[in-house]
PDB file of C-alpha atoms in Angstrom:
ATOM      1  CA  MET A   1      17.016  -5.730 -21.847  1.00 43.00           C
ATOM      2  CA  PRO A   2      15.914  -9.539 -21.424  1.00 45.00           C
ATOM      3  CA  SER A   3      17.720 -11.763 -23.727  1.00 43.00           C
ATOM      4  CA  SER A   4      16.632 -15.127 -24.630  1.00 44.00           C
ATOM      5  CA  SER A   5      20.255 -16.193 -24.726  1.00 46.00           C
ATOM      6  CA  VAL A   6      24.018 -14.880 -23.616  1.00 55.00           C
ATOM      7  CA  ASP A   7      25.595 -15.855 -27.366  1.00 77.00           C
ATOM      8  CA  VAL A   8      24.575 -13.479 -30.486  1.00 91.00           C
ATOM      9  CA  ARG A   9      24.398 -14.098 -33.775  1.00 94.00           C
ATOM     10  CA  GLU A  10      25.373 -12.910 -37.333  1.00 96.00           C
ATOM     11  CA  LEU A  11      21.925 -12.609 -38.680  1.00 97.00           C
ATOM     12  CA  PRO A  12      20.832 -10.830 -42.473  1.00 97.00           C
ATOM     13  CA  LEU A  13      19.455  -8.055 -42.892  1.00 97.00           C
ATOM     14  CA  PHE A  14      16.541  -6.301 -44.953  1.00 97.00           C
ATOM     15  CA  PRO A  15      15.323  -3.156 -43.970  1.00 96.00           C
ATOM     16  CA  LEU A  16      11.652  -2.248 -45.434  1.00 95.00           C
ATOM     17  CA  PRO A  17       9.624   0.815 -44.960  1.00 93.00           C
ATOM     18  CA  GLU A  18       6.905   1.113 -42.996  1.00 92.00           C
ATOM     19  CA  VAL A  19       6.901  -2.759 -42.188  1.00 95.00           C
ATOM     20  CA  VAL A  20       7.151  -4.097 -38.425  1.00 97.00           C
ATOM     21  CA  LEU A  21       7.205  -8.018 -38.256  1.00 98.00           C
ATOM     22  CA  PHE A  22       6.320 -10.029 -35.815  1.00 98.00           C
ATOM     23  CA  PRO A  23       6.632 -13.176 -33.989  1.00 98.00           C
ATOM     24  CA  GLY A  24       4.194 -15.815 -35.688  1.00 96.00           C
ATOM     25  CA  ARG A  25       2.990 -13.498 -37.860  1.00 97.00           C
ATOM     26  CA  PRO A  26       3.039 -14.656 -41.655  1.00 97.00           C
ATOM     27  CA  LEU A  27       4.901 -11.756 -44.404  1.00 97.00           C
ATOM     28  CA  PRO A  28       4.604 -12.266 -48.019  1.00 97.00           C
ATOM     29  CA  LEU A  29       7.748 -10.713 -49.937  1.00 97.00           C
ATOM     30  CA  HIS A  30       8.258  -9.640 -53.517  1.00 97.00           C
ATOM     31  CA  ILE A  31      12.229  -9.627 -53.586  1.00 96.00           C
ATOM     32  CA  PHE A  32      13.489  -7.995 -56.835  1.00 95.00           C
ATOM     33  CA  GLU A  33      16.523  -5.600 -55.680  1.00 94.00           C
ATOM     34  CA  TYR A  34      19.707  -8.257 -57.054  1.00 94.00           C
ATOM     35  CA  ARG A  35      21.538  -7.727 -53.260  1.00 95.00           C
ATOM     36  CA  TYR A  36      18.221  -9.336 -51.298  1.00 96.00           C
ATOM     37  CA  ARG A  37      17.554 -12.080 -54.690  1.00 95.00           C
ATOM     38  CA  MET A  38      20.951 -12.842 -53.590  1.00 95.00           C
ATOM     39  CA  MET A  39      20.626 -12.772 -49.980  1.00 97.00           C
ATOM     40  CA  ILE A  40      17.330 -15.117 -49.991  1.00 97.00           C
ATOM     41  CA  ASN A  41      19.240 -17.638 -51.823  1.00 95.00           C
ATOM     42  CA  THR A  42      22.023 -17.486 -49.996  1.00 95.00           C
ATOM     43  CA  ILE A  43      19.926 -18.052 -46.921  1.00 96.00           C
ATOM     44  CA  LEU A  44      17.979 -20.788 -48.662  1.00 96.00           C
ATOM     45  CA  GLU A  45      20.908 -23.079 -48.355  1.00 95.00           C
ATOM     46  CA  THR A  46      21.189 -22.223 -44.615  1.00 93.00           C
ATOM     47  CA  ASP A  47      18.406 -22.008 -41.514  1.00 94.00           C
ATOM     48  CA  ARG A  48      16.303 -19.699 -44.053  1.00 96.00           C
ATOM     49  CA  ARG A  49      15.932 -17.433 -41.846  1.00 97.00           C
ATOM     50  CA  PHE A  50      16.776 -13.238 -41.637  1.00 98.00           C
ATOM     51  CA  GLY A  51      15.910 -10.406 -39.416  1.00 98.00           C
ATOM     52  CA  VAL A  52      13.154  -7.635 -40.677  1.00 98.00           C
ATOM     53  CA  LEU A  53      14.108  -3.851 -39.886  1.00 97.00           C
ATOM     54  CA  MET A  54      11.738  -1.063 -39.958  1.00 97.00           C
ATOM     55  CA  PHE A  55      13.368   1.381 -42.413  1.00 93.00           C
ATOM     56  CA  ASN A  56      12.989   4.873 -40.266  1.00 85.00           C
ATOM     57  CA  PRO A  57      12.429   7.498 -43.031  1.00 81.00           C
ATOM     58  CA  GLN A  58      13.005  10.015 -40.286  1.00 81.00           C
ATOM     59  CA  THR A  59      16.159   8.966 -39.730  1.00 85.00           C
ATOM     60  CA  GLY A  60      16.952   7.526 -42.754  1.00 86.00           C
ATOM     61  CA  SER A  61      18.800   4.417 -41.002  1.00 90.00           C
ATOM     62  CA  PRO A  62      16.840   0.662 -39.303  1.00 94.00           C
ATOM     63  CA  VAL A  63      15.901   0.790 -36.442  1.00 95.00           C
ATOM     64  CA  ARG A  64      18.216  -1.290 -33.902  1.00 96.00           C
ATOM     65  CA  VAL A  65      15.144  -3.856 -32.802  1.00 98.00           C
ATOM     66  CA  GLY A  66      13.333  -6.493 -35.314  1.00 98.00           C
ATOM     67  CA  CYS A  67      11.987  -9.939 -36.100  1.00 98.00           C
ATOM     68  CA  CYS A  68      13.872 -12.993 -37.131  1.00 98.00           C
ATOM     69  CA  ALA A  69      11.644 -14.288 -40.550  1.00 98.00           C
ATOM     70  CA  GLU A  70      11.746 -17.839 -41.662  1.00 98.00           C
ATOM     71  CA  VAL A  71      11.297 -18.762 -45.292  1.00 98.00           C
ATOM     72  CA  LEU A  72       7.969 -21.350 -45.504  1.00 98.00           C
ATOM     73  CA  GLN A  73       7.208 -20.774 -49.260  1.00 97.00           C
ATOM     74  CA  VAL A  74       9.412 -19.961 -52.743  1.00 97.00           C
ATOM     75  CA  GLN A  75       7.920 -19.487 -55.720  1.00 97.00           C
ATOM     76  CA  ARG A  76      10.414 -18.265 -58.314  1.00 95.00           C
ATOM     77  CA  LEU A  77       9.911 -16.091 -61.201  1.00 94.00           C
ATOM     78  CA  PRO A  78      11.522 -14.770 -64.670  1.00 85.00           C
ATOM     79  CA  ASP A  79      15.337 -12.984 -63.785  1.00 87.00           C
ATOM     80  CA  ASP A  80      15.626 -14.424 -60.491  1.00 88.00           C
ATOM     81  CA  ARG A  81      12.768 -12.830 -59.036  1.00 94.00           C
ATOM     82  CA  MET A  82      10.507 -14.611 -56.238  1.00 97.00           C
ATOM     83  CA  ASP A  83       8.024 -13.907 -54.260  1.00 97.00           C
ATOM     84  CA  ILE A  84       8.283 -15.487 -50.661  1.00 98.00           C
ATOM     85  CA  LEU A  85       6.213 -16.086 -47.678  1.00 98.00           C
ATOM     86  CA  THR A  86       7.301 -15.681 -44.118  1.00 98.00           C
ATOM     87  CA  LEU A  87       7.289 -16.058 -40.440  1.00 98.00           C
ATOM     88  CA  GLY A  88       7.788 -14.061 -37.655  1.00 98.00           C
ATOM     89  CA  GLN A  89      10.064 -16.030 -35.249  1.00 97.00           C
ATOM     90  CA  GLN A  90      12.187 -14.483 -32.298  1.00 96.00           C
ATOM     91  CA  ARG A  91      12.890 -10.699 -32.237  1.00 98.00           C
ATOM     92  CA  PHE A  92      16.029  -9.383 -31.836  1.00 98.00           C
ATOM     93  CA  ARG A  93      18.859  -6.458 -31.258  1.00 97.00           C
ATOM     94  CA  VAL A  94      21.213  -5.409 -33.693  1.00 97.00           C
ATOM     95  CA  LEU A  95      24.009  -4.932 -31.723  1.00 97.00           C
ATOM     96  CA  ASP A  96      26.255  -3.971 -34.389  1.00 96.00           C
ATOM     97  CA  TYR A  97      26.871  -4.593 -38.157  1.00 95.00           C
ATOM     98  CA  VAL A  98      29.282  -7.226 -39.810  1.00 95.00           C
ATOM     99  CA  ARG A  99      29.187  -5.678 -43.250  1.00 93.00           C
ATOM    100  CA  GLU A 100      26.869  -4.069 -45.292  1.00 92.00           C
ATOM    101  CA  LYS A 101      27.380  -5.119 -48.616  1.00 91.00           C
ATOM    102  CA  PRO A 102      26.623  -7.207 -50.681  1.00 92.00           C
ATOM    103  CA  PHE A 103      23.810  -7.262 -48.206  1.00 94.00           C
ATOM    104  CA  ARG A 104      23.792  -5.938 -44.749  1.00 95.00           C
ATOM    105  CA  VAL A 105      24.751  -8.188 -41.840  1.00 97.00           C
ATOM    106  CA  GLY A 106      24.125  -7.757 -38.494  1.00 97.00           C
ATOM    107  CA  LEU A 107      25.321  -9.049 -34.920  1.00 97.00           C
ATOM    108  CA  VAL A 108      22.391  -9.951 -33.234  1.00 98.00           C
ATOM    109  CA  GLU A 109      20.748 -10.754 -29.973  1.00 97.00           C
ATOM    110  CA  TRP A 110      18.083 -12.376 -28.986  1.00 97.00           C
ATOM    111  CA  ILE A 111      15.105 -10.475 -27.262  1.00 96.00           C
ATOM    112  CA  GLU A 112      11.821 -11.698 -24.727  1.00 94.00           C
ATOM    113  CA  ASP A 113       8.916 -10.925 -22.816  1.00 95.00           C
ATOM    114  CA  GLU A 114      10.339 -10.556 -19.110  1.00 92.00           C
ATOM    115  CA  PRO A 115       8.925 -13.353 -17.112  1.00 89.00           C
ATOM    116  CA  THR A 116       5.358 -13.017 -15.801  1.00 81.00           C
ATOM    117  CA  THR A 117       5.063 -13.234 -11.143  1.00 76.00           C
ATOM    118  CA  PRO A 118       1.768 -13.829 -10.009  1.00 68.00           C
ATOM    119  CA  SER A 119       0.912 -10.129  -9.354  1.00 64.00           C
ATOM    120  CA  ASP A 120       0.260 -10.014 -13.647  1.00 70.00           C
ATOM    121  CA  ASP A 121      -3.282  -9.342 -14.409  1.00 85.00           C
ATOM    122  CA  LEU A 122      -2.368 -11.202 -17.776  1.00 91.00           C
ATOM    123  CA  GLN A 123      -5.569 -12.608 -17.856  1.00 90.00           C
ATOM    124  CA  SER A 124      -7.534  -9.963 -17.339  1.00 92.00           C
ATOM    125  CA  TRP A 125      -5.662  -7.096 -20.028  1.00 93.00           C
ATOM    126  CA  VAL A 126      -6.568 -10.589 -22.269  1.00 93.00           C
ATOM    127  CA  ARG A 127     -10.360 -10.550 -21.230  1.00 93.00           C
ATOM    128  CA  GLN A 128     -10.677  -6.351 -21.768  1.00 95.00           C
ATOM    129  CA  VAL A 129      -8.543  -6.448 -25.165  1.00 95.00           C
ATOM    130  CA  THR A 130     -10.669  -9.038 -26.802  1.00 94.00           C
ATOM    131  CA  THR A 131     -13.788  -7.167 -26.086  1.00 94.00           C
ATOM    132  CA  LEU A 132     -12.358  -3.833 -27.590  1.00 95.00           C
ATOM    133  CA  LEU A 133     -11.430  -6.151 -30.725  1.00 93.00           C
ATOM    134  CA  GLN A 134     -14.914  -7.272 -30.945  1.00 91.00           C
ATOM    135  CA  ASP A 135     -16.378  -3.852 -30.429  1.00 92.00           C
ATOM    136  CA  VAL A 136     -14.476  -2.374 -32.939  1.00 92.00           C
ATOM    137  CA  VAL A 137     -14.750  -5.143 -35.227  1.00 90.00           C
ATOM    138  CA  ARG A 138     -18.430  -4.853 -34.411  1.00 88.00           C
ATOM    139  CA  LEU A 139     -18.918  -0.865 -35.134  1.00 87.00           C
ATOM    140  CA  SER A 140     -16.711  -0.581 -38.103  1.00 85.00           C
ATOM    141  CA  GLY A 141     -19.019  -3.200 -39.935  1.00 82.00           C
ATOM    142  CA  LYS A 142     -21.977  -1.476 -39.717  1.00 80.00           C
ATOM    143  CA  LEU A 143     -20.338   1.989 -40.541  1.00 76.00           C
ATOM    144  CA  MET A 144     -19.048   0.242 -43.455  1.00 71.00           C
ATOM    145  CA  GLU A 145     -21.912  -1.905 -43.831  1.00 68.00           C
ATOM    146  CA  ARG A 146     -21.204  -5.074 -44.075  1.00 71.00           C
ATOM    147  CA  ASP A 147     -20.328  -7.821 -41.566  1.00 71.00           C
ATOM    148  CA  ALA A 148     -17.750  -7.827 -39.675  1.00 67.00           C
ATOM    149  CA  GLN A 149     -16.596 -10.570 -37.750  1.00 75.00           C
ATOM    150  CA  LEU A 150     -13.024 -11.408 -36.160  1.00 77.00           C
ATOM    151  CA  PRO A 151     -11.506 -14.712 -36.600  1.00 80.00           C
ATOM    152  CA  GLU A 152     -12.946 -17.757 -34.749  1.00 80.00           C
ATOM    153  CA  GLN A 153      -9.767 -18.358 -33.317  1.00 83.00           C
ATOM    154  CA  LEU A 154      -8.045 -15.806 -32.185  1.00 88.00           C
ATOM    155  CA  PRO A 155      -4.580 -16.785 -29.860  1.00 90.00           C
ATOM    156  CA  THR A 156      -5.442 -17.839 -26.133  1.00 82.00           C
ATOM    157  CA  THR A 157      -1.939 -17.425 -24.611  1.00 91.00           C
ATOM    158  CA  PRO A 158      -1.342 -13.089 -23.501  1.00 94.00           C
ATOM    159  CA  ILE A 159       2.097 -12.502 -26.139  1.00 95.00           C
ATOM    160  CA  GLU A 160       0.601 -14.072 -29.051  1.00 96.00           C
ATOM    161  CA  LEU A 161      -2.673 -12.012 -28.395  1.00 96.00           C
ATOM    162  CA  SER A 162      -0.268  -9.051 -28.346  1.00 97.00           C
ATOM    163  CA  TYR A 163       1.649  -9.713 -31.028  1.00 98.00           C
ATOM    164  CA  TRP A 164      -1.355 -10.709 -32.841  1.00 97.00           C
ATOM    165  CA  VAL A 165      -3.384  -7.281 -32.083  1.00 96.00           C
ATOM    166  CA  ALA A 166      -0.010  -5.015 -32.967  1.00 97.00           C
ATOM    167  CA  SER A 167       0.078  -6.327 -36.113  1.00 96.00           C
ATOM    168  CA  HIS A 168      -3.337  -5.722 -37.108  1.00 94.00           C
ATOM    169  CA  PHE A 169      -2.657  -1.844 -36.228  1.00 94.00           C
ATOM    170  CA  HIS A 170      -2.081  -1.550 -39.903  1.00 90.00           C
ATOM    171  CA  GLY A 171      -0.667   2.476 -40.948  1.00 89.00           C
ATOM    172  CA  ALA A 172       0.541   2.888 -38.203  1.00 93.00           C
ATOM    173  CA  PRO A 173       3.590   1.662 -38.068  1.00 94.00           C
ATOM    174  CA  GLN A 174       5.396   4.129 -35.730  1.00 94.00           C
ATOM    175  CA  GLU A 175       3.368   2.582 -33.124  1.00 96.00           C
ATOM    176  CA  GLN A 176       3.296  -0.912 -33.966  1.00 97.00           C
ATOM    177  CA  GLN A 177       8.115  -0.438 -33.599  1.00 97.00           C
ATOM    178  CA  ALA A 178       6.854   0.306 -30.517  1.00 97.00           C
ATOM    179  CA  LEU A 179       5.069  -2.326 -28.886  1.00 98.00           C
ATOM    180  CA  LEU A 180       7.777  -4.298 -30.576  1.00 98.00           C
ATOM    181  CA  GLU A 181      10.223  -3.804 -28.813  1.00 98.00           C
ATOM    182  CA  MET A 182       7.961  -3.624 -25.330  1.00 97.00           C
ATOM    183  CA  VAL A 183       9.421  -6.421 -22.984  1.00 97.00           C
ATOM    184  CA  SER A 184       6.730  -6.916 -20.567  1.00 95.00           C
ATOM    185  CA  THR A 185       3.572  -8.547 -22.327  1.00 95.00           C
ATOM    186  CA  GLU A 186       1.065  -6.616 -19.740  1.00 94.00           C
ATOM    187  CA  SER A 187       3.106  -3.367 -21.013  1.00 95.00           C
ATOM    188  CA  ARG A 188       2.053  -4.290 -24.427  1.00 97.00           C
ATOM    189  CA  LEU A 189      -1.714  -5.504 -24.006  1.00 97.00           C
ATOM    190  CA  ARG A 190      -1.803  -2.375 -21.726  1.00 96.00           C
ATOM    191  CA  ARG A 191      -0.655  -0.423 -24.487  1.00 97.00           C
ATOM    192  CA  GLU A 192      -3.236  -2.446 -27.023  1.00 97.00           C
ATOM    193  CA  ALA A 193      -6.469  -1.192 -24.511  1.00 97.00           C
ATOM    194  CA  GLU A 194      -5.580   2.040 -24.563  1.00 97.00           C
ATOM    195  CA  ILE A 195      -5.660   1.707 -28.760  1.00 96.00           C
ATOM    196  CA  LEU A 196      -8.313   0.181 -28.825  1.00 96.00           C
ATOM    197  CA  GLU A 197     -10.545   1.835 -26.597  1.00 96.00           C
ATOM    198  CA  SER A 198      -9.814   5.321 -28.206  1.00 94.00           C
ATOM    199  CA  THR A 199     -10.264   3.577 -31.731  1.00 93.00           C
ATOM    200  CA  ARG A 200     -14.018   2.174 -30.464  1.00 91.00           C
ATOM    201  CA  LYS A 201     -14.995   5.797 -29.483  1.00 91.00           C
ATOM    202  CA  HIS A 202     -14.035   7.434 -32.476  1.00 89.00           C
ATOM    203  CA  LEU A 203     -16.126   4.351 -33.872  1.00 89.00           C
ATOM    204  CA  ALA A 204     -18.864   4.814 -31.643  1.00 87.00           C
ATOM    205  CA  ALA A 205     -18.823   8.718 -32.540  1.00 86.00           C
ATOM    206  CA  ARG A 206     -19.205   8.507 -36.113  1.00 79.00           C
ATOM    207  CA  THR A 207     -21.668   5.236 -36.095  1.00 77.00           C
ATOM    208  CA  ALA A 208     -23.762   7.817 -34.008  1.00 73.00           C
ATOM    209  CA  LEU A 209     -23.720  10.232 -36.393  1.00 66.00           C
ATOM    210  CA  LYS A 210     -24.228   7.790 -39.061  1.00 61.00           C
ATOM    211  CA  ASP A 211     -27.407   7.005 -37.750  1.00 57.00           C
ATOM    212  CA  LEU A 212     -28.364  10.374 -37.593  1.00 53.00           C
ATOM    213  CA  PHE A 213     -28.378  11.477 -40.818  1.00 54.00           C
ATOM    214  CA  THR A 214     -30.007   8.216 -41.857  1.00 55.00           C
ATOM    215  CA  GLU A 215     -32.796   9.218 -39.590  1.00 52.00           C
ATOM    216  CA  ILE A 216     -33.508  12.732 -40.894  1.00 53.00           C
ATOM    217  CA  SER A 217     -33.501  11.175 -44.728  1.00 51.00           C
TER     218      SER A 217
END
């Protein structure tokens, strides 16, 4: 597996059920458990970073590949609780656990996508995914009878777009985790195109059915 560096480091870990963080994506969190309040207070004195791992209820343990989160904002609340805003940074793989208490700390290595080659037609996949996104948003808006539009400024680089799209597959954490673990930008975009194409067909069928009933009534 490609790694951004041969170096490894210790990283405090925060397992979260059905939450998958992607690089460049925001993640607001409410911190209330004592061990995680302690963790946040500790990292605020250093580099403000910790690792987010999806907790897998099927195995009863966290997954091994996650995304580092950097704390951008902190709002202190009563009883030392806090609301924080974080931003996804590098992906990592847990090599081993250094300790479990008072909070889990892992030995991790950074991972990144494989370098692209001249044969990779990434821009073609970017155009295809963007078109599918536009269709899905348009059909969703029509079905819900409201104006729905994509943000004016979508990420322009293939890898950033792939992370943005994956982060919006709400309600499908296992699929999101699979996308996070991929180390090929092209493979990630291709899989997202498959998901969006399936979604578009489903929405188109529902929209046609709704139009039919509207005509009948």
